[in-house]
mmCIF file of C-alpha atoms in Angstrom:
data_model
loop_
_atom_site.group_PDB
_atom_site.id
_atom_site.type_symbol
_atom_site.label_atom_id
_atom_site.label_comp_id
_atom_site.label_asym_id
_atom_site.label_seq_id
_atom_site.Cartn_x
_atom_site.Cartn_y
_atom_site.Cartn_z
ATOM 1 C CA MET A 1286 -129.670 104.124 105.996
ATOM 2 C CA THR A 1287 -131.550 101.448 107.918
ATOM 3 C CA LYS A 1288 -129.940 98.074 108.235
ATOM 4 C CA TYR A 1289 -133.135 96.074 107.776
ATOM 5 C CA LYS A 1290 -135.796 96.108 105.106
ATOM 6 C CA ILE A 1291 -138.959 94.069 105.286
ATOM 7 C CA ASN A 1292 -139.936 92.328 102.070
ATOM 8 C CA ARG A 1293 -143.706 92.402 102.388
ATOM 9 C CA ASP A 1294 -144.332 90.442 99.165
ATOM 10 C CA ASN A 1295 -142.806 87.423 100.859
ATOM 11 C CA THR A 1296 -141.380 86.391 97.497
ATOM 12 C CA PRO A 1297 -137.945 84.950 98.118
ATOM 13 C CA LYS A 1298 -135.305 86.332 95.785
ATOM 14 C CA LYS A 1299 -133.159 83.241 95.731
ATOM 15 C CA PRO A 1300 -130.957 82.997 92.652
ATOM 16 C CA SER A 1301 -131.404 79.814 90.646
ATOM 17 C CA LYS A 1302 -128.837 77.031 90.693
ATOM 18 C CA ALA A 1303 -127.985 77.759 87.050
ATOM 19 C CA ASP A 1304 -127.435 81.446 87.828
ATOM 20 C CA MET A 1305 -125.038 80.605 90.648
ATOM 21 C CA GLU A 1306 -123.202 78.080 88.455
ATOM 22 C CA LYS A 1307 -122.442 80.820 85.926
ATOM 23 C CA TYR A 1308 -120.072 82.447 88.386
ATOM 24 C CA LYS A 1309 -118.332 79.207 89.311
ATOM 25 C CA ASP A 1310 -114.924 78.931 87.669
ATOM 26 C CA PHE A 1311 -112.290 76.794 89.308
ATOM 27 C CA SER A 1312 -109.697 77.368 86.575
ATOM 28 C CA ARG A 1313 -109.850 81.131 87.242
ATOM 29 C CA LEU A 1314 -109.435 80.462 90.955
ATOM 30 C CA ASN A 1315 -106.454 78.238 90.235
ATOM 31 C CA ALA A 1316 -104.879 80.889 88.008
ATOM 32 C CA ASN A 1317 -105.379 83.567 90.678
ATOM 33 C CA TYR A 1318 -103.874 81.244 93.270
ATOM 34 C CA ASP A 1319 -100.763 80.763 91.131
ATOM 35 C CA LYS A 1320 -100.490 84.511 90.635
ATOM 36 C CA PHE A 1321 -100.502 85.109 94.388
ATOM 37 C CA VAL A 1322 -98.520 82.172 95.641
ATOM 38 C CA LYS A 1323 -95.873 81.340 93.067
ATOM 39 C CA ARG A 1324 -92.582 83.159 93.382
ATOM 40 C CA PRO A 1325 -91.567 85.433 90.514
ATOM 41 C CA LYS A 1326 -89.305 83.663 88.026
ATOM 42 C CA LEU A 1327 -86.498 86.156 88.478
ATOM 43 C CA PRO A 1328 -85.237 86.721 92.037
ATOM 44 C CA LEU A 1329 -85.604 90.328 93.101
ATOM 45 C CA TYR A 1330 -81.848 90.938 93.470
ATOM 46 C CA LYS A 1331 -81.279 89.785 89.867
ATOM 47 C CA ASP A 1332 -83.810 92.274 88.509
ATOM 48 C CA LYS A 1333 -81.860 95.010 86.681
ATOM 49 C CA ARG A 1334 -84.341 97.780 87.502
ATOM 50 C CA PHE A 1335 -84.517 96.809 91.167
ATOM 51 C CA PHE A 1336 -80.716 96.652 91.331
ATOM 52 C CA LEU A 1337 -80.431 100.100 89.724
ATOM 53 C CA ALA A 1338 -82.993 101.567 92.147
ATOM 54 C CA LEU A 1339 -81.095 100.048 95.059
ATOM 55 C CA LEU A 1340 -77.846 101.551 93.733
ATOM 56 C CA ILE A 1341 -79.427 105.014 93.427
ATOM 57 C CA ILE A 1342 -80.850 104.826 96.958
ATOM 58 C CA GLY A 1343 -77.411 103.799 98.267
ATOM 59 C CA LEU A 1344 -75.763 106.627 96.367
ATOM 60 C CA ILE A 1345 -78.242 109.212 97.686
ATOM 61 C CA ALA A 1346 -77.746 107.916 101.233
ATOM 62 C CA TYR A 1347 -73.969 108.153 100.803
ATOM 63 C CA LEU A 1348 -74.194 111.720 99.431
ATOM 64 C CA ILE A 1349 -76.466 112.809 102.308
ATOM 65 C CA SER A 1350 -74.110 111.301 104.878
ATOM 66 C CA GLU A 1351 -71.178 113.100 103.239
ATOM 67 C CA THR A 1352 -72.885 116.519 103.235
ATOM 68 C CA LEU A 1353 -73.855 116.278 106.937
ATOM 69 C CA MET B 217 -123.547 57.380 110.327
ATOM 70 C CA ASP B 218 -125.770 60.462 109.964
ATOM 71 C CA LYS B 219 -125.455 62.921 107.093
ATOM 72 C CA THR B 220 -123.643 65.605 109.116
ATOM 73 C CA LYS B 221 -120.986 63.184 110.309
ATOM 74 C CA GLN B 222 -120.660 61.737 106.819
ATOM 75 C CA SER B 223 -120.165 65.212 105.357
ATOM 76 C CA TYR B 224 -117.646 66.073 108.096
ATOM 77 C CA GLN B 225 -115.621 62.921 107.368
ATOM 78 C CA GLN B 226 -115.804 63.622 103.646
ATOM 79 C CA ASP B 227 -114.495 67.157 104.231
ATOM 80 C CA LEU B 228 -111.542 65.842 106.235
ATOM 81 C CA LEU B 229 -110.671 63.591 103.323
ATOM 82 C CA PHE B 230 -111.049 66.434 100.786
ATOM 83 C CA ILE B 231 -108.922 68.745 102.970
ATOM 84 C CA ALA B 232 -106.150 66.168 103.241
ATOM 85 C CA LYS B 233 -106.203 65.725 99.458
ATOM 86 C CA ALA B 234 -106.209 69.487 98.829
ATOM 87 C CA LYS B 235 -103.298 70.004 101.202
ATOM 88 C CA ASN B 236 -101.246 67.589 99.084
ATOM 89 C CA ASP B 237 -102.441 68.793 95.701
ATOM 90 C CA LYS B 238 -103.967 72.228 95.236
ATOM 91 C CA ASN B 239 -106.024 71.027 92.257
ATOM 92 C CA GLN B 240 -107.944 68.809 94.669
ATOM 93 C CA PHE B 241 -109.335 71.956 96.285
ATOM 94 C CA SER B 242 -111.916 71.753 93.486
ATOM 95 C CA LEU B 243 -113.656 69.054 95.566
ATOM 96 C CA LEU B 244 -114.321 71.555 98.365
ATOM 97 C CA TYR B 245 -114.962 74.368 95.882
ATOM 98 C CA ASN B 246 -117.653 72.398 94.072
ATOM 99 C CA LYS B 247 -119.212 71.141 97.285
ATOM 100 C CA TYR B 248 -119.570 74.560 98.953
ATOM 101 C CA TRP B 249 -119.816 77.047 96.073
ATOM 102 C CA GLU B 250 -123.618 77.329 96.085
ATOM 103 C CA GLN B 251 -123.947 77.522 99.861
ATOM 104 C CA ILE B 252 -121.346 80.260 100.204
ATOM 105 C CA PHE B 253 -122.615 82.128 97.144
ATOM 106 C CA TYR B 254 -126.146 82.246 98.551
ATOM 107 C CA PHE B 255 -124.869 83.302 101.985
ATOM 108 C CA ILE B 256 -123.058 86.254 100.350
ATOM 109 C CA PHE B 257 -125.934 87.058 97.985
ATOM 110 C CA LYS B 258 -128.314 87.461 100.942
ATOM 111 C CA LYS B 259 -126.063 90.230 102.226
ATOM 112 C CA VAL B 260 -125.010 92.045 99.034
ATOM 113 C CA HIS B 261 -128.172 91.537 96.911
ATOM 114 C CA SER B 262 -126.207 91.501 93.664
ATOM 115 C CA MET B 263 -125.284 88.451 91.621
ATOM 116 C CA ASP B 264 -122.108 90.024 90.199
ATOM 117 C CA ASP B 265 -120.857 91.181 93.603
ATOM 118 C CA ALA B 266 -121.739 87.836 95.174
ATOM 119 C CA GLY B 267 -119.812 86.040 92.401
ATOM 120 C CA ASP B 268 -116.706 88.187 92.896
ATOM 121 C CA ILE B 269 -116.787 88.013 96.697
ATOM 122 C CA CYS B 270 -117.393 84.259 96.650
ATOM 123 C CA GLN B 271 -114.427 83.775 94.332
ATOM 124 C CA THR B 272 -112.205 85.912 96.607
ATOM 125 C CA ALA B 273 -113.376 84.039 99.704
ATOM 126 C CA MET B 274 -112.604 80.713 98.034
ATOM 127 C CA LEU B 275 -109.171 82.010 97.011
ATOM 128 C CA LYS B 276 -108.421 83.022 100.598
ATOM 129 C CA ALA B 277 -109.607 79.626 101.820
ATOM 130 C CA MET B 278 -107.377 77.914 99.258
ATOM 131 C CA MET B 279 -104.371 80.009 100.253
ATOM 132 C CA ASN B 280 -104.904 79.418 103.965
ATOM 133 C CA LEU B 281 -105.765 75.740 103.703
ATOM 134 C CA PRO B 282 -102.254 74.575 104.690
ATOM 135 C CA LYS B 283 -102.802 76.372 108.029
ATOM 136 C CA TYR B 284 -106.278 74.883 108.522
ATOM 137 C CA GLU B 285 -106.562 72.629 111.550
ATOM 138 C CA ASP B 286 -109.501 70.405 112.344
ATOM 139 C CA ARG B 287 -110.910 71.359 115.744
ATOM 140 C CA GLY B 288 -114.098 69.380 115.503
ATOM 141 C CA PHE B 289 -116.102 72.103 113.730
ATOM 142 C CA PRO B 290 -117.374 71.687 110.173
ATOM 143 C CA PHE B 291 -115.211 73.030 107.359
ATOM 144 C CA SER B 292 -118.223 75.035 106.140
ATOM 145 C CA ALA B 293 -118.126 77.132 109.352
ATOM 146 C CA TRP B 294 -114.585 78.191 108.458
ATOM 147 C CA LEU B 295 -115.707 79.093 104.934
ATOM 148 C CA TYR B 296 -118.690 81.073 106.254
ATOM 149 C CA ARG B 297 -116.394 83.116 108.488
ATOM 150 C CA ILE B 298 -114.042 83.909 105.594
ATOM 151 C CA ALA B 299 -117.046 84.845 103.429
ATOM 152 C CA SER B 300 -118.505 86.991 106.190
ATOM 153 C CA ASN B 301 -115.200 88.889 106.546
ATOM 154 C CA GLU B 302 -115.054 89.383 102.790
ATOM 155 C CA VAL B 303 -118.580 90.829 102.767
ATOM 156 C CA ASN B 304 -117.623 93.287 105.531
ATOM 157 C CA LEU B 305 -114.494 94.240 103.590
ATOM 158 C CA HIS B 306 -116.597 94.760 100.470
ATOM 159 C CA PHE B 307 -118.891 97.216 102.270
ATOM 160 C CA ARG B 308 -115.933 99.024 103.831
ATOM 161 C CA LYS B 309 -114.322 99.438 100.401
ATOM 162 C CA GLN B 310 -117.573 100.682 98.902
ATOM 163 C CA LYS B 311 -118.015 103.001 101.886
ATOM 164 C CA LYS B 312 -121.623 101.983 102.252
ATOM 165 C CA ASN B 313 -123.595 99.812 104.590
ATOM 166 C CA GLY B 314 -125.299 96.677 103.513
ATOM 167 C CA PHE B 315 -128.865 95.893 104.419
ATOM 168 C CA VAL B 316 -130.605 92.711 105.355
ATOM 169 C CA GLU B 317 -133.832 91.948 103.550
ATOM 170 C CA ILE B 318 -136.214 90.059 105.764
ATOM 171 C CA LYS B 319 -139.551 88.366 105.279
ATOM 172 C CA GLU B 320 -142.511 89.679 107.226
ATOM 173 C CA THR B 321 -143.040 86.217 108.710
ATOM 174 C CA HIS B 322 -139.504 86.271 110.092
ATOM 175 C CA ILE B 323 -139.971 89.555 111.950
ATOM 176 C CA ILE B 324 -143.325 88.257 113.254
ATOM 177 C CA ASN B 325 -141.515 85.194 114.671
ATOM 178 C CA LEU B 326 -138.988 87.439 116.381
ATOM 179 C CA MET B 327 -141.796 89.605 117.764
ATOM 180 C CA GLY B 328 -143.336 86.485 119.268
ATOM 181 C CA GLU B 329 -140.043 85.707 121.061
ATOM 182 C CA VAL B 330 -139.815 89.286 122.336
ATOM 183 C CA GLU B 331 -143.435 88.901 123.558
ATOM 184 C CA ILE B 332 -144.828 91.753 121.506
ATOM 185 C CA VAL B 333 -148.594 91.389 121.346
ATOM 186 C CA ASN B 334 -149.659 93.089 118.124
ATOM 187 C CA THR B 335 -147.324 91.395 115.641
ATOM 188 C CA GLU B 336 -149.339 92.466 112.577
ATOM 189 C CA SER B 337 -148.816 96.168 113.289
ATOM 190 C CA ILE B 338 -146.378 97.649 110.755
ATOM 191 C CA ASN B 339 -145.424 100.329 113.293
ATOM 192 C CA ASN B 340 -144.468 97.690 115.846
ATOM 193 C CA GLN B 341 -142.474 95.766 113.261
ATOM 194 C CA GLU B 342 -140.545 98.875 112.178
ATOM 195 C CA GLN B 343 -139.992 99.866 115.809
ATOM 196 C CA LEU B 344 -138.519 96.474 116.651
ATOM 197 C CA LEU B 345 -136.166 96.762 113.681
ATOM 198 C CA LEU B 346 -135.010 100.161 114.952
ATOM 199 C CA ILE B 347 -134.337 98.631 118.365
ATOM 200 C CA LEU B 348 -132.460 95.807 116.665
ATOM 201 C CA GLU B 349 -130.182 98.377 115.050
ATOM 202 C CA THR B 350 -129.182 99.654 118.489
ATOM 203 C CA LEU B 351 -127.681 96.271 119.400
ATOM 204 C CA LYS B 352 -123.965 95.612 119.116
ATOM 205 C CA PRO B 353 -123.030 94.093 115.723
ATOM 206 C CA ASN B 354 -122.155 90.694 117.227
ATOM 207 C CA GLU B 355 -125.553 90.632 118.959
ATOM 208 C CA SER B 356 -127.604 91.573 115.910
ATOM 209 C CA ASP B 357 -125.631 89.016 113.875
ATOM 210 C CA ILE B 358 -126.906 86.160 116.045
ATOM 211 C CA ILE B 359 -130.500 87.414 115.758
ATOM 212 C CA GLU B 360 -130.092 87.638 111.966
ATOM 213 C CA MET B 361 -128.695 84.138 111.736
ATOM 214 C CA ARG B 362 -131.412 82.570 113.855
ATOM 215 C CA PHE B 363 -134.531 84.493 112.809
ATOM 216 C CA PHE B 364 -133.815 85.890 109.345
ATOM 217 C CA PHE B 365 -131.441 83.349 107.820
ATOM 218 C CA LYS B 366 -133.034 80.438 109.722
ATOM 219 C CA TYR B 367 -129.784 78.881 110.925
ATOM 220 C CA SER B 368 -129.996 76.014 113.385
ATOM 221 C CA PHE B 369 -128.350 76.395 116.795
ATOM 222 C CA LYS B 370 -125.753 73.888 115.606
ATOM 223 C CA GLU B 371 -124.855 76.113 112.635
ATOM 224 C CA ILE B 372 -124.623 79.218 114.827
ATOM 225 C CA ALA B 373 -122.475 77.315 117.318
ATOM 226 C CA ASP B 374 -120.155 76.115 114.543
ATOM 227 C CA PHE B 375 -119.850 79.625 113.106
ATOM 228 C CA TYR B 376 -118.734 81.062 116.456
ATOM 229 C CA LYS B 377 -116.845 77.913 117.497
ATOM 230 C CA ILE B 378 -118.922 77.577 120.648
ATOM 231 C CA SER B 379 -121.162 74.846 122.023
ATOM 232 C CA GLU B 380 -124.836 74.632 121.060
ATOM 233 C CA ALA B 381 -125.840 75.347 124.652
ATOM 234 C CA ASN B 382 -123.676 78.463 124.632
ATOM 235 C CA ALA B 383 -125.225 79.602 121.332
ATOM 236 C CA LYS B 384 -128.721 79.195 122.841
ATOM 237 C CA MET B 385 -127.696 81.064 125.975
ATOM 238 C CA ARG B 386 -126.248 83.956 123.950
ATOM 239 C CA LEU B 387 -129.383 84.210 121.820
ATOM 240 C CA TYR B 388 -131.781 84.217 124.751
ATOM 241 C CA ARG B 389 -129.705 86.842 126.559
ATOM 242 C CA ILE B 390 -130.009 89.078 123.497
ATOM 243 C CA ILE B 391 -133.754 88.423 123.343
ATOM 244 C CA ASP B 392 -134.002 89.450 127.016
ATOM 245 C CA LYS B 393 -132.117 92.621 126.129
ATOM 246 C CA LEU B 394 -134.593 93.264 123.295
ATOM 247 C CA LYS B 395 -137.514 92.747 125.719
ATOM 248 C CA ILE B 396 -136.068 95.365 128.081
ATOM 249 C CA LYS B 397 -135.413 97.840 125.269
ATOM 250 C CA TRP B 398 -138.925 97.259 123.893
ATOM 251 C CA SER B 399 -140.612 97.824 127.254
ATOM 252 C CA THR B 400 -138.585 100.986 127.979
ATOM 253 C CA THR B 401 -139.441 102.527 124.594
ATOM 254 C CA ASN B 402 -143.116 101.657 124.990
ATOM 255 C CA ASP B 403 -143.656 102.835 128.575
#
C-alpha cells in the first residue's frame, strides 16, 4: 500500500469544530486517570484469592524441592 | 509580548496548576484538544479513531505531567510527540499502514523545491511520491510536516527539540537527497 495519496479535488476534509467537540470528554479522561493511577482499595497481600494462590505456589515449590 | 510567548507563559501557569491539582489539567485539555485531534485525524482519517487516540494521548500526557520539565519548548510540542507515538501504536496494533492524504498543490510546491520542471504531470507527481517513500521515516516525516501539513520551521524545531536553523538544515539536506534520487531515476 502506498503511503501517500493525492486528493485531486483539493477539497479539504477538515472536521468541523462541533464534530471534534463531540469527542471531548474531560470527565471520562478523569475517570480513566483514576482507574490507572489510584491504588486498589485492598492491598494485594490482604486479598484472599491472591494469598491462596501464593500459598499454592509455595506448596508446589516445596513439593518439587522435596521430590528432587 | 507576542502571542507565542503569551501562550507559552499561559501553559507554564496551567502546568503548574495541573501538577498541584489533576482537575486543573482540564485547562490544557480544553486548550489543545482541537489541535491534537486534527493532527491525529490527518493521519488516521477516521473521526472515531481520532477521538479514541486523542483521548489516550491526553491520558498519557496527564499521567506523565508530574515528570514534565520545561526546557524552553512549547507544551504543544510535547503533546504532538505523544499523539504521534499513539498514532504509530494504533497502526501497529491494527497491523496496517496509515496513509497521508495530500493536496495536489502541496506536491506541486515540493516539486518546485526539488526543481522538477513539469509539475503538472501526474506521472511526475506519482514518481516523486514513490521516491519519497524510499526515504527513512524520520526524513519523510519532516517533508510531510513542512510541505503537506504546512508546519512552520519553528513548529518543526519544537517537535524535534532542535533549533530552527537545524530544522531548516535538516529539511534542505533531505531535499538535496530527493534531487539526487530524482535525477538518478530520470537519467
